[in-house]
Coordinates of N, CA and C in Angstrom, one line a residue:
X1 N 0.8 69.4 -3.3 CA 1.1 68.3 -2.5 C 1.7 67.1 -3.3
X2 N 1.0 66.9 -4.4 CA 1.4 65.8 -5.3 C 2.9 66.0 -5.8
X3 N 3.2 67.2 -6.2 CA 4.5 67.5 -6.7 C 5.6 67.4 -5.6
X4 N 5.2 67.7 -4.3 CA 6.2 67.6 -3.2 C 6.5 66.1 -2.9
X5 N 5.4 65.3 -2.9 CA 5.7 63.9 -2.7 C 6.6 63.3 -3.8
X6 N 6.3 63.7 -5.0 CA 7.1 63.2 -6.2 C 8.6 63.6 -6.0
X7 N 8.8 64.9 -5.6 CA 10.1 65.4 -5.5 C 10.9 64.7 -4.4
X8 N 10.2 64.4 -3.3 CA 10.8 63.7 -2.1 C 11.2 62.2 -2.6
X9 N 10.3 61.6 -3.3 CA 10.5 60.2 -3.8 C 11.7 60.2 -4.8
X10 N 11.8 61.2 -5.7 CA 12.9 61.3 -6.6 C 14.2 61.5 -5.9
X11 N 14.1 62.3 -4.8 CA 15.4 62.6 -4.0 C 15.9 61.3 -3.4
X12 N 14.9 60.6 -2.8 CA 15.3 59.3 -2.1 C 16.0 58.4 -3.2
X13 N 15.3 58.2 -4.3 CA 15.9 57.3 -5.4 C 17.2 57.8 -5.9
X14 N 17.4 59.2 -6.0 CA 18.7 59.7 -6.5 C 19.8 59.5 -5.5
X15 N 19.5 59.6 -4.2 CA 20.5 59.4 -3.2 C 21.0 57.9 -3.2
X16 N 20.0 57.0 -3.3 CA 20.4 55.6 -3.4 C 21.1 55.3 -4.7
X17 N 20.9 56.0 -5.8 CA 21.6 55.7 -7.0 C 23.0 56.2 -7.1
X18 N 23.4 57.1 -6.2 CA 24.8 57.6 -6.2 C 25.8 56.5 -6.1
X19 N 25.6 55.6 -5.2 CA 26.6 54.5 -5.0 C 26.1 53.2 -5.6
X20 N 25.0 53.2 -6.4 CA 24.4 52.0 -6.9 C 25.4 51.3 -7.9
X21 N 25.5 50.0 -7.8 CA 26.2 49.2 -8.8 C 25.4 48.9 -10.0
X22 N 24.1 48.8 -9.8 CA 23.1 48.5 -10.9 C 22.0 49.5 -10.9
X23 N 21.5 50.0 -12.0 CA 20.4 50.9 -12.1 C 19.7 50.7 -13.4
X24 N 18.5 51.2 -13.6 CA 17.8 51.0 -14.9 C 16.4 51.4 -14.9
X25 N 15.7 50.9 -15.9 CA 14.2 51.2 -16.0 C 13.5 49.9 -16.1
X26 N 12.2 49.9 -15.7 CA 11.4 48.7 -15.7 C 10.0 49.0 -15.9
X27 N 9.2 48.0 -16.3 CA 7.8 48.2 -16.5 C 7.1 46.9 -16.8
X28 N 5.8 46.9 -16.7 CA 5.1 45.6 -17.0 C 3.6 45.7 -16.6
X29 N 3.1 44.5 -16.4 CA 1.7 44.3 -16.2 C 1.3 44.2 -14.8
X30 N 0.1 44.8 -14.4 CA -0.4 44.7 -13.1 C -1.8 44.0 -13.1
X31 N -2.0 43.1 -12.2 CA -3.3 42.5 -11.9 C -3.7 42.9 -10.5
X32 N -4.6 43.8 -10.3 CA -4.9 44.3 -8.9 C -6.3 44.0 -8.5
X33 N -6.5 44.1 -7.2 CA -7.8 43.9 -6.6 C -7.8 44.6 -5.2
X34 N -9.0 44.6 -4.6 CA -9.2 45.1 -3.2 C -9.5 43.8 -2.4
X35 N -9.1 43.8 -1.1 CA -9.4 42.7 -0.2 C -9.7 43.2 1.1
X36 N -10.6 42.5 1.9 CA -10.8 42.8 3.3 C -10.4 41.6 4.1
X37 N -11.1 40.5 4.1 CA -10.8 39.4 5.0 C -9.8 38.4 4.2
X38 N -10.0 38.3 2.9 CA -9.2 37.4 2.1 C -9.0 37.9 0.7
X39 N -7.9 37.5 0.1 CA -7.6 38.0 -1.3 C -8.2 37.0 -2.3
X40 N -8.9 37.5 -3.3 CA -9.3 36.7 -4.5 C -9.1 37.6 -5.7
X41 N -9.3 36.9 -6.9 CA -9.1 37.6 -8.1 C -10.5 37.8 -8.9
X42 N -11.6 37.7 -8.2 CA -12.9 37.7 -8.8 C -13.2 39.0 -9.5
X43 N -12.7 40.1 -9.0 CA -13.0 41.4 -9.6 C -11.8 42.2 -10.0
X44 N -10.8 41.5 -10.5 CA -9.5 42.0 -10.7 C -9.5 43.1 -11.8
X45 N -8.6 44.1 -11.6 CA -8.4 45.2 -12.7 C -7.0 45.0 -13.2
X46 N -6.9 45.1 -14.6 CA -5.6 44.9 -15.2 C -5.1 46.3 -15.7
X47 N -3.8 46.5 -15.5 CA -3.2 47.7 -15.8 C -1.7 47.6 -16.0
X48 N -0.9 48.6 -15.7 CA 0.5 48.5 -15.9 C 1.2 49.3 -14.8
X49 N 2.5 49.1 -14.7 CA 3.4 49.9 -13.9 C 4.7 50.2 -14.7
X50 N 5.4 51.3 -14.3 CA 6.6 51.7 -15.0 C 7.4 52.6 -14.2
X51 N 8.7 52.6 -14.3 CA 9.6 53.5 -13.5 C 11.0 53.2 -13.5
X52 N 11.7 53.5 -12.5 CA 13.2 53.5 -12.4 C 13.6 52.7 -11.1
X53 N 14.8 52.2 -11.1 CA 15.3 51.4 -9.9 C 16.8 51.6 -9.8
X54 N 17.3 51.4 -8.6 CA 18.7 51.4 -8.4 C 19.0 50.3 -7.3
X55 N 20.1 49.6 -7.5 CA 20.5 48.5 -6.6 C 22.0 48.6 -6.2
X56 N 22.3 48.3 -5.0 CA 23.7 48.2 -4.6 C 23.9 47.0 -3.7
X57 N 25.1 46.5 -3.7 CA 25.5 45.3 -3.0 C 25.9 45.6 -1.6
X58 N 25.5 44.8 -0.7 CA 26.0 44.8 0.7 C 27.1 43.9 0.9
X59 N 27.0 42.7 0.2 CA 28.1 41.8 0.1 C 27.9 40.9 -1.2
X60 N 28.6 39.9 -1.4 CA 28.6 39.1 -2.7 C 27.2 38.6 -3.0
X61 N 26.4 38.2 -2.0 CA 25.1 37.6 -2.3 C 23.9 38.3 -1.8
X62 N 24.1 39.6 -1.3 CA 23.0 40.3 -0.7 C 23.1 41.8 -1.2
X63 N 21.9 42.3 -1.5 CA 21.9 43.7 -1.9 C 20.6 44.4 -1.4
X64 N 20.5 45.7 -1.7 CA 19.3 46.5 -1.5 C 18.9 47.1 -2.8
X65 N 17.6 47.2 -3.0 CA 17.1 47.8 -4.2 C 15.9 48.7 -3.9
X66 N 16.0 49.9 -4.5 CA 14.9 50.9 -4.3 C 14.3 51.3 -5.7
X67 N 13.0 51.5 -5.8 CA 12.4 51.8 -7.1 C 11.4 53.0 -6.9
X68 N 11.2 53.7 -8.0 CA 10.2 54.7 -8.1 C 9.3 54.4 -9.3
X69 N 8.0 54.0 -9.0 CA 7.1 53.5 -10.0 C 5.8 54.2 -10.0
X70 N 5.3 54.4 -11.3 CA 3.8 54.6 -11.4 C 3.2 53.2 -11.4
X71 N 2.1 53.1 -10.6 CA 1.4 51.8 -10.6 C -0.1 52.0 -10.5
X72 N -0.8 51.4 -11.5 CA -2.3 51.4 -11.6 C -2.9 50.3 -10.7
X73 N -3.8 50.7 -9.8 CA -4.4 49.7 -8.9 C -5.9 49.9 -9.0
X74 N -6.7 49.0 -8.4 CA -8.1 49.1 -8.3 C -8.8 47.8 -8.5
X75 N -10.1 47.8 -8.8 CA -10.9 46.7 -9.1 C -12.3 47.1 -9.7
X76 N -13.1 46.1 -10.0 CA -14.5 46.3 -10.4 C -15.4 45.7 -9.4
X77 N -16.3 46.4 -8.9 CA -17.2 45.9 -7.8 C -18.7 46.3 -8.1
X78 N -19.6 45.4 -7.7 CA -21.0 45.7 -7.7 C -21.4 46.4 -6.4
X79 N -22.0 47.6 -6.5 CA -22.4 48.3 -5.3 C -23.9 48.3 -5.3
X80 N -24.5 47.9 -4.1 CA -25.9 47.8 -4.0 C -26.3 48.6 -2.7
X81 N -27.3 49.4 -2.8 CA -27.9 50.2 -1.7 C -29.3 50.5 -2.0
X82 N -30.3 49.9 -1.3 CA -31.7 50.1 -1.7 C -32.0 49.7 -3.1
X83 N -32.5 50.6 -3.9 CA -32.8 50.2 -5.3 C -31.6 50.4 -6.2
X84 N -30.5 50.9 -5.6 CA -29.3 51.1 -6.4 C -28.5 49.9 -6.6
X85 N -28.1 49.5 -7.8 CA -27.3 48.3 -8.1 C -26.4 48.6 -9.3
X86 N -25.2 49.1 -9.0 CA -24.3 49.5 -10.1 C -23.0 48.8 -10.1
X87 N -22.5 48.6 -11.2 CA -21.1 48.1 -11.4 C -20.2 49.3 -11.4
X88 N -19.2 49.3 -10.4 CA -18.3 50.5 -10.2 C -16.9 50.0 -10.5
X89 N -16.2 50.8 -11.4 CA -14.8 50.5 -11.7 C -13.9 51.5 -11.0
X90 N -13.0 51.0 -10.2 CA -12.1 51.8 -9.4 C -10.8 51.8 -10.1
X91 N -10.3 52.9 -10.7 CA -9.0 53.0 -11.3 C -8.2 54.0 -10.5
X92 N -7.3 53.5 -9.7 CA -6.5 54.2 -8.7 C -5.1 54.4 -9.2
X93 N -4.5 55.6 -9.2 CA -3.2 55.9 -9.8 C -2.3 56.3 -8.6
X94 N -1.2 55.5 -8.5 CA -0.3 55.7 -7.4 C 1.1 55.9 -7.9
X95 N 1.9 56.6 -7.1 CA 3.4 56.6 -7.2 C 3.9 55.8 -6.0
X96 N 4.6 54.7 -6.3 CA 5.1 53.7 -5.3 C 6.6 53.8 -5.2
X97 N 7.0 53.6 -3.9 CA 8.5 53.6 -3.7 C 8.7 52.3 -2.9
X98 N 9.0 51.2 -3.6 CA 9.4 49.9 -3.0 C 10.9 50.0 -2.6
X99 N 11.2 49.4 -1.4 CA 12.5 49.2 -0.9 C 12.6 47.8 -0.4
X100 N 13.6 47.0 -0.9 CA 13.6 45.6 -0.7 C 15.0 45.0 -0.6
X101 N 15.1 43.9 0.2 CA 16.4 43.2 0.2 C 16.4 42.3 -1.1
X102 N 17.6 42.1 -1.6 CA 17.8 41.3 -2.8 C 18.8 40.2 -2.5
X103 N 18.3 38.9 -2.6 CA 19.2 37.7 -2.4 C 19.5 37.2 -3.7
X104 N 20.8 37.2 -4.1 CA 21.3 36.8 -5.4 C 21.6 35.3 -5.4
X105 N 21.0 34.7 -6.4 CA 21.2 33.3 -6.7 C 22.2 33.1 -7.8
X106 N 23.4 33.5 -7.5 CA 24.4 33.5 -8.5 C 24.2 34.6 -9.5
X107 N 24.5 34.4 -10.8 CA 24.2 35.4 -11.8 C 22.9 35.2 -12.5
X108 N 22.2 34.1 -12.1 CA 21.0 33.7 -12.8 C 19.7 34.3 -12.3
X109 N 19.6 34.6 -11.0 CA 18.3 35.0 -10.5 C 18.4 35.8 -9.2
X110 N 17.4 36.5 -8.8 CA 17.3 37.2 -7.5 C 16.0 37.0 -6.8
X111 N 16.0 36.9 -5.5 CA 14.8 36.9 -4.7 C 14.7 38.2 -4.1
X112 N 13.5 38.8 -4.2 CA 13.2 40.2 -3.7 C 12.2 40.1 -2.5
X113 N 12.4 40.9 -1.5 CA 11.5 40.9 -0.4 C 11.6 42.2 0.4
X114 N 10.5 42.9 0.7 CA 10.6 44.1 1.4 C 9.3 44.8 1.6
X115 N 9.3 46.1 1.6 CA 8.1 46.9 1.8 C 8.0 48.0 0.7
X116 N 6.7 48.5 0.6 CA 6.5 49.7 -0.3 C 5.7 50.7 0.3
X117 N 5.9 52.0 -0.1 CA 5.0 53.1 0.3 C 4.5 53.7 -1.0
X118 N 3.2 54.1 -0.9 CA 2.6 54.6 -2.1 C 1.8 55.9 -1.8
X119 N 1.7 56.7 -2.8 CA 0.9 58.0 -2.7 C -0.1 58.0 -3.9
X120 N -1.3 58.3 -3.5 CA -2.4 58.3 -4.5 C -2.4 59.7 -5.2
X121 N -2.1 59.7 -6.5 CA -2.0 60.9 -7.3 C -3.3 61.2 -8.1
X122 N -4.2 60.2 -8.2 CA -5.4 60.4 -9.0 C -6.3 59.2 -9.0
X123 N -7.6 59.5 -9.2 CA -8.6 58.4 -9.3 C -9.4 58.6 -10.6
X124 N -9.9 57.5 -11.1 CA -10.8 57.5 -12.3 C -11.8 56.5 -12.0
X125 N -12.9 56.9 -11.3 CA -13.9 55.9 -10.8 C -15.2 56.1 -11.6
X126 N -15.6 55.1 -12.3 CA -16.8 55.2 -13.1 C -17.8 54.1 -12.8
X127 N -19.0 54.3 -13.2 CA -20.1 53.3 -13.0 C -20.9 53.1 -14.2
X128 N -21.7 52.1 -14.3 CA -22.5 51.8 -15.5 C -23.9 52.5 -15.4
X129 N -24.0 53.5 -14.4 CA -25.2 54.2 -14.2 C -25.0 55.4 -13.3
X130 N -26.1 56.1 -12.9 CA -26.0 57.2 -12.0 C -26.0 56.7 -10.6
X131 N -25.0 57.2 -9.8 CA -24.8 56.8 -8.4 C -25.6 57.6 -7.5
X132 N -26.4 58.6 -8.0 CA -27.3 59.4 -7.2 C -26.6 60.1 -6.1
X133 N -27.1 60.0 -4.8 CA -26.5 60.7 -3.7 C -25.1 60.2 -3.3
X134 N -24.6 59.1 -3.9 CA -23.3 58.6 -3.7 C -22.2 59.2 -4.7
X135 N -22.7 60.0 -5.6 CA -21.8 60.5 -6.7 C -20.5 61.2 -6.2
X136 N -20.7 62.0 -5.1 CA -19.5 62.7 -4.6 C -18.5 61.8 -4.0
X137 N -18.9 60.6 -3.6 CA -18.0 59.6 -3.0 C -16.9 59.1 -3.9
X138 N -16.9 59.4 -5.2 CA -15.9 58.9 -6.1 C -14.7 59.9 -6.2
X139 N -14.9 61.1 -5.6 CA -13.8 62.0 -5.7 C -12.6 61.5 -4.9
X140 N -11.4 62.0 -5.4 CA -10.1 61.5 -4.8 C -10.0 61.8 -3.3
X141 N -10.6 62.9 -2.9 CA -10.4 63.3 -1.5 C -11.1 62.4 -0.5
X142 N -11.9 61.4 -1.0 CA -12.6 60.5 -0.1 C -11.7 59.2 0.1
X143 N -10.5 59.2 -0.4 CA -9.6 58.0 -0.3 C -8.3 58.3 0.3
X144 N -7.8 57.4 1.1 CA -6.5 57.6 1.8 C -5.4 57.9 0.8
X145 N -4.7 59.0 1.0 CA -3.6 59.4 0.1 C -2.4 58.5 0.1
X146 N -2.2 57.8 1.3 CA -1.1 56.9 1.4 C -1.4 55.4 1.5
X147 N -0.6 54.7 0.8 CA -0.7 53.2 0.8 C 0.6 52.6 1.3
X148 N 0.6 51.5 1.9 CA 1.9 50.8 2.2 C 1.6 49.3 2.4
X149 N 2.7 48.5 2.2 CA 2.5 47.1 2.4 C 3.8 46.4 2.2
X150 N 3.6 45.1 2.0 CA 4.8 44.2 1.9 C 4.8 43.6 0.5
X151 N 6.0 43.2 0.1 CA 6.2 42.6 -1.3 C 7.2 41.5 -1.3
X152 N 7.0 40.6 -2.2 CA 8.0 39.5 -2.5 C 7.9 39.1 -3.9
X153 N 9.1 38.7 -4.5 CA 9.1 38.3 -5.9 C 10.4 37.7 -6.3
X154 N 10.5 37.3 -7.5 CA 11.6 36.6 -8.1 C 12.0 37.3 -9.4
X155 N 13.2 37.6 -9.7 CA 13.7 38.1 -10.9 C 14.7 37.1 -11.6
X156 N 14.6 36.9 -12.9 CA 15.5 36.0 -13.6 C 16.2 36.8 -14.6
X157 N 17.6 36.8 -14.6 CA 18.4 37.5 -15.4 C 18.6 36.8 -16.8
X158 N 18.5 37.6 -17.8 CA 18.7 37.1 -19.2 C 19.8 37.9 -19.8
X159 N 21.0 37.3 -19.8 CA 22.2 38.1 -20.2 C 22.6 39.0 -19.1
X160 N 23.4 40.0 -19.4 CA 23.9 41.0 -18.4 C 22.9 42.2 -18.2
X161 N 22.1 42.5 -19.2 CA 21.4 43.7 -19.1 C 19.8 43.6 -19.1
X162 N 19.3 42.4 -19.0 CA 17.8 42.3 -19.0 C 17.4 41.3 -17.9
X163 N 16.3 41.7 -17.2 CA 15.7 40.8 -16.2 C 14.2 40.8 -16.4
X164 N 13.6 39.6 -16.3 CA 12.2 39.4 -16.2 C 11.8 38.9 -14.8
X165 N 10.6 39.2 -14.4 CA 10.3 38.8 -13.0 C 8.8 38.9 -12.7
X166 N 8.5 38.4 -11.5 CA 7.1 38.5 -11.0 C 7.2 38.9 -9.5
X167 N 6.1 39.6 -9.1 CA 6.1 40.1 -7.7 C 4.7 40.2 -7.2
X168 N 4.5 40.0 -5.9 CA 3.2 40.2 -5.3 C 3.3 41.2 -4.2
X169 N 2.3 42.1 -4.2 CA 2.3 43.2 -3.2 C 1.0 43.1 -2.4
X170 N 1.1 43.1 -1.1 CA -0.1 43.1 -0.2 C -0.1 44.3 0.6
X171 N -1.2 45.2 0.4 CA -1.3 46.4 1.1 C -1.8 46.2 2.5
X172 N -1.4 47.2 3.4 CA -1.8 47.1 4.8 C -2.7 48.3 5.1
X173 N -2.8 49.3 4.3 CA -3.5 50.6 4.6 C -5.0 50.5 4.0
X174 N -5.9 50.9 4.8 CA -7.3 51.0 4.3 C -7.4 52.1 3.2
X175 N -8.2 51.8 2.1 CA -8.3 52.7 1.0 C -9.2 53.8 1.3
X176 N -10.4 53.5 1.8 CA -11.4 54.5 2.1 C -11.0 55.4 3.2
X177 N -11.4 56.7 3.0 CA -11.0 57.7 4.1 C -12.2 58.6 4.4
X178 N -13.4 58.2 4.0 CA -14.6 59.0 4.4 C -15.8 58.0 4.5
X179 N -16.9 58.4 5.1 CA -18.0 57.6 5.3 C -18.6 57.1 3.9
X180 N -18.6 58.1 3.0 CA -19.1 57.7 1.6 C -18.3 56.7 0.9
X181 N -17.0 56.8 1.0 CA -16.1 55.8 0.4 C -16.2 54.5 1.1
X182 N -16.4 54.5 2.4 CA -16.5 53.2 3.1 C -17.8 52.5 2.8
X183 N -18.8 53.2 2.3 CA -20.0 52.5 1.8 C -19.7 51.7 0.6
X184 N -18.7 52.1 -0.2 CA -18.3 51.3 -1.4 C -17.3 50.2 -1.0
X185 N -16.4 50.6 -0.2 CA -15.2 49.7 0.0 C -15.1 49.1 1.4
X186 N -15.8 49.6 2.4 CA -15.6 49.1 3.7 C -14.1 49.2 4.2
X187 N -13.5 48.2 4.7 CA -12.1 48.2 5.2 C -11.2 47.7 4.1
X188 N -11.5 47.7 2.9 CA -10.7 47.1 1.8 C -9.3 47.7 1.7
X189 N -8.3 46.9 1.3 CA -7.0 47.3 1.1 C -6.5 46.8 -0.3
X190 N -5.4 47.3 -0.8 CA -4.9 47.0 -2.1 C -4.2 45.6 -2.1
X191 N -4.3 44.9 -3.1 CA -3.4 43.7 -3.4 C -3.2 43.7 -4.9
X192 N -2.0 43.3 -5.3 CA -1.7 43.3 -6.7 C -0.5 42.5 -7.1
X193 N -0.5 41.8 -8.2 CA 0.6 41.1 -8.7 C 1.2 41.8 -9.9
X194 N 2.4 41.6 -10.1 CA 3.1 42.3 -11.2 C 4.0 41.3 -12.0
X195 N 4.0 41.4 -13.3 CA 5.0 40.8 -14.2 C 5.7 41.9 -14.9
X196 N 7.1 41.8 -14.9 CA 7.8 43.0 -15.4 C 9.0 42.5 -16.3
X197 N 9.5 43.5 -17.0 CA 10.8 43.4 -17.7 C 11.6 44.6 -17.3
X198 N 13.0 44.4 -17.1 CA 13.8 45.5 -16.6 C 15.1 45.5 -17.4
X199 N 15.5 46.7 -17.9 CA 16.8 46.9 -18.5 C 17.8 47.4 -17.4
X200 N 18.9 46.7 -17.3 CA 19.8 47.0 -16.2 C 21.2 47.4 -16.7
X201 N 21.7 48.4 -16.0 CA 23.0 49.0 -16.4 C 23.9 49.0 -15.2
X202 N 25.2 49.1 -15.5 CA 26.2 49.2 -14.4 C 26.9 47.9 -14.2
X203 N 27.6 47.7 -13.0 CA 28.4 46.6 -12.8 C 27.6 45.4 -12.3

């Protein structure tokens, strides 16, 4: 299933790249967390993202950009149940496909806004002790395979072939997909900020 999702995502990106005026590679820093009622950075997890993108113009000041990215998400939480009180680190590995509108501010910068879809390809969930009867709840099958949400950001062009930028992504899908996982996370969703660098090629 993981390979099928990756093939579909690569196909979508390849189709968009056929007529793309700009394409390239990008990567950078992730600061991610889970949220339920409100977003905070109290238990943030730090990681990275990397992948490919293609962009084509609709007119002189407006374009569309699609990306295929590996993105590390998660957080660190304290889980308490009865006598159990453990620090749990959630390291969640996703393949993300953002699709966004690009508003060009001349040659200097771009405003990005759109949506992303993500597929959970792996988990690495650890604790500082034995989780006892909750140990099976850290398996990948207990978590929603799909993530989606909204994004917005700003890219600043440095010369013709390099861009630096920042982006914020707010997930709309609940992460937990079993009763055991909901004991850890409740109705939590993903939120994450990104700082990146991108090498750009084409016109």
